[in-house]
Structure formats: structure tokens, C-alpha cells
Amino acid sequence: MQLTPEELVAEFTDAVLELYFARKRIGALEAENAALRAALAQAAPPAGETSPEPDQPV
């Protein structure tokens, strides 16, 4: 398939825009992941304490 110069520029522009938005989404997901990890670290029991087994009553 042979592209005209205008089609090639349009394809390149589309790829650049897709990359831009993908990077923005990655940044947002990384921030969300960091927040979730921090919340999980706060919710984790202190060292030496264990949680009851899932099938055991609390």
C-alpha cells in the first residue's frame, strides 16, 4: 500500500496524538496505583499480627 505524503502526515499525526493520550493515561494510572498502594499499606496489619483465615469466624 502506497501512501501519499498527505496521508503519511495524517497517519503520523494520529500516531503522535494516540501516544500523547496514552502517556497521559499512563500517568493517571500510575498516580492511582500509588494512592492505592499507600492505602493498602495503611490498612495492612502490623508486622507479627496475622489476619484470620477467610473461612474462620472473626
Coordinates of N, CA, C and O in Angstrom, one line a residue:
M1 N 0.8 -1.2 0.0 CA 0.0 0.0 0.0 C 0.9 1.2 0.0 O 1.8 1.4 0.8
Q2 N 0.7 2.1 -0.9 CA 1.4 3.3 -1.1 C 0.6 4.5 -0.6 O -0.5 4.7 -0.9
L3 N 1.2 5.2 0.4 CA 0.5 6.4 0.9 C 1.0 7.7 0.2 O 2.2 7.8 -0.1
T4 N 0.1 8.6 0.1 CA 0.5 9.9 -0.4 C 1.2 10.7 0.7 O 1.0 10.3 1.9
P5 N 2.0 11.7 0.4 CA 2.6 12.5 1.5 C 1.6 13.0 2.5 O 1.8 13.0 3.7
E6 N 0.4 13.4 2.0 CA -0.6 13.9 2.9 C -1.2 12.8 3.8 O -1.4 13.1 5.0
E7 N -1.4 11.6 3.3 CA -1.9 10.5 4.1 C -0.8 10.1 5.1 O -1.1 9.8 6.3
L8 N 0.5 10.1 4.7 CA 1.5 9.8 5.6 C 1.6 10.8 6.8 O 1.7 10.4 8.0
V9 N 1.5 12.0 6.5 CA 1.4 13.1 7.6 C 0.2 12.9 8.5 O 0.4 13.0 9.7
A10 N -0.9 12.6 7.9 CA -2.1 12.3 8.7 C -1.9 11.1 9.6 O -2.3 11.1 10.8
E11 N -1.4 10.0 9.1 CA -1.1 8.8 9.9 C -0.1 9.1 11.0 O -0.3 8.7 12.2
F12 N 0.9 9.9 10.7 CA 1.9 10.3 11.7 C 1.3 11.1 12.8 O 1.5 10.9 14.0
T13 N 0.4 12.1 12.4 CA -0.2 13.0 13.4 C -1.2 12.1 14.3 O -1.2 12.3 15.5
D14 N -1.9 11.2 13.7 CA -2.8 10.3 14.5 C -1.9 9.5 15.5 O -2.3 9.4 16.7
A15 N -0.8 9.0 15.1 CA 0.0 8.2 16.0 C 0.6 9.0 17.1 O 0.6 8.6 18.3
V16 N 1.0 10.3 16.8 CA 1.5 11.2 17.9 C 0.4 11.5 18.9 O 0.7 11.5 20.1
L17 N -0.8 11.8 18.4 CA -1.9 12.1 19.3 C -2.2 10.9 20.2 O -2.5 11.0 21.4
E18 N -2.3 9.7 19.6 CA -2.5 8.5 20.4 C -1.5 8.3 21.4 O -1.8 7.9 22.6
L19 N -0.2 8.5 21.1 CA 0.9 8.4 22.1 C 0.7 9.4 23.2 O 0.9 9.1 24.4
Y20 N 0.4 10.6 22.8 CA 0.2 11.7 23.8 C -0.9 11.3 24.9 O -0.7 11.4 26.1
F21 N -2.0 10.8 24.4 CA -3.1 10.5 25.3 C -2.8 9.2 26.0 O -3.2 9.0 27.2
A22 N -2.1 8.3 25.4 CA -1.7 7.1 26.1 C -0.7 7.4 27.3 O -0.9 6.9 28.4
R23 N 0.2 8.3 27.1 CA 1.1 8.8 28.1 C 0.3 9.5 29.3 O 0.7 9.3 30.4
K24 N -0.7 10.3 28.9 CA -1.5 10.9 29.9 C -2.2 9.9 30.8 O -2.3 10.0 32.0
R25 N -2.8 8.9 30.1 CA -3.5 7.8 30.8 C -2.6 7.0 31.7 O -2.9 6.7 32.8
I26 N -1.4 6.7 31.2 CA -0.4 6.0 32.0 C 0.0 6.8 33.3 O 0.0 6.3 34.4
G27 N 0.2 8.1 33.1 CA 0.4 9.0 34.3 C -0.7 8.9 35.3 O -0.4 8.8 36.5
A28 N -1.9 9.0 34.8 CA -3.1 8.9 35.7 C -3.1 7.6 36.4 O -3.4 7.5 37.6
L29 N -2.9 6.5 35.7 CA -2.9 5.2 36.3 C -1.8 5.0 37.3 O -2.0 4.3 38.3
E30 N -0.6 5.5 37.0 CA 0.5 5.4 37.9 C 0.1 6.1 39.2 O 0.4 5.6 40.3
A31 N -0.5 7.3 39.1 CA -0.9 8.1 40.3 C -1.9 7.3 41.1 O -1.9 7.2 42.3
E32 N -2.9 6.7 40.4 CA -3.9 5.9 41.1 C -3.3 4.7 41.8 O -3.7 4.4 42.9
N33 N -2.4 4.1 41.1 CA -1.7 2.9 41.6 C -1.0 3.3 42.9 O -1.0 2.6 43.9
A34 N -0.3 4.4 42.9 CA 0.5 4.8 44.1 C -0.5 5.1 45.2 O -0.2 4.8 46.4
A35 N -1.6 5.8 44.9 CA -2.6 6.0 46.0 C -3.1 4.8 46.6 O -3.3 4.6 47.8
L36 N -3.4 3.8 45.7 CA -4.0 2.5 46.2 C -2.9 1.8 47.0 O -3.3 1.2 48.0
R37 N -1.7 1.8 46.6 CA -0.6 1.1 47.4 C -0.5 1.8 48.7 O -0.3 1.1 49.7
A38 N -0.6 3.1 48.8 CA -0.4 3.8 50.1 C -1.6 3.4 51.0 O -1.4 3.2 52.2
A39 N -2.8 3.4 50.4 CA -4.0 3.0 51.2 C -3.9 1.6 51.7 O -4.2 1.2 52.9
L40 N -3.4 0.7 50.9 CA -3.2 -0.7 51.2 C -2.1 -0.9 52.3 O -2.3 -1.6 53.3
A41 N -1.1 -0.1 52.2 CA 0.0 -0.1 53.3 C -0.6 0.3 54.6 O -0.2 -0.2 55.6
Q42 N -1.4 1.3 54.6 CA -2.0 1.8 55.9 C -3.0 0.8 56.4 O -3.1 0.6 57.6
A43 N -3.7 0.0 55.6 CA -4.7 -0.9 56.0 C -4.1 -2.2 56.4 O -4.7 -3.1 57.1
A44 N -2.8 -2.5 56.1 CA -2.2 -3.8 56.4 C -2.0 -3.9 57.9 O -1.7 -2.9 58.5
P45 N -2.1 -5.1 58.4 CA -1.9 -5.3 59.8 C -0.4 -5.1 60.2 O 0.4 -5.4 59.3
P46 N -0.1 -4.7 61.4 CA 1.3 -4.5 61.7 C 2.0 -5.8 61.6 O 1.4 -6.9 61.7
A47 N 3.4 -5.8 61.5 CA 4.2 -7.0 61.4 C 4.0 -7.9 62.6 O 3.9 -7.4 63.7
G48 N 3.9 -9.1 62.4 CA 3.7 -10.1 63.5 C 2.3 -10.4 63.8 O 2.0 -11.5 64.3
E49 N 1.3 -9.6 63.3 CA -0.1 -9.9 63.5 C -0.6 -10.6 62.2 O -0.2 -10.2 61.1
T50 N -1.4 -11.5 62.4 CA -2.0 -12.2 61.2 C -3.5 -12.0 61.1 O -4.1 -11.9 62.2
S51 N -4.0 -12.0 60.0 CA -5.4 -11.9 59.8 C -6.0 -13.3 59.9 O -5.4 -14.3 59.7
P52 N -7.3 -13.4 60.4 CA -7.9 -14.8 60.5 C -8.1 -15.3 59.1 O -8.1 -14.6 58.1
E53 N -8.1 -16.7 59.0 CA -8.3 -17.3 57.7 C -9.7 -16.9 57.2 O -10.6 -16.7 58.0
P54 N -9.9 -16.9 55.9 CA -11.1 -16.5 55.3 C -12.3 -17.3 55.8 O -13.4 -16.8 55.9
D55 N -12.1 -18.6 56.1 CA -13.3 -19.4 56.4 C -13.5 -19.5 58.0 O -14.4 -20.1 58.4
Q56 N -12.6 -18.8 58.7 CA -12.8 -18.7 60.2 C -13.6 -17.5 60.6 O -13.5 -16.4 60.0
P57 N -14.5 -17.7 61.5 CA -15.3 -16.5 62.0 C -14.4 -15.5 62.8 O -13.4 -16.0 63.4
V58 N -14.7 -14.3 62.7 CA -13.9 -13.2 63.3 C -14.2 -13.1 64.8 O -15.2 -13.3 65.3

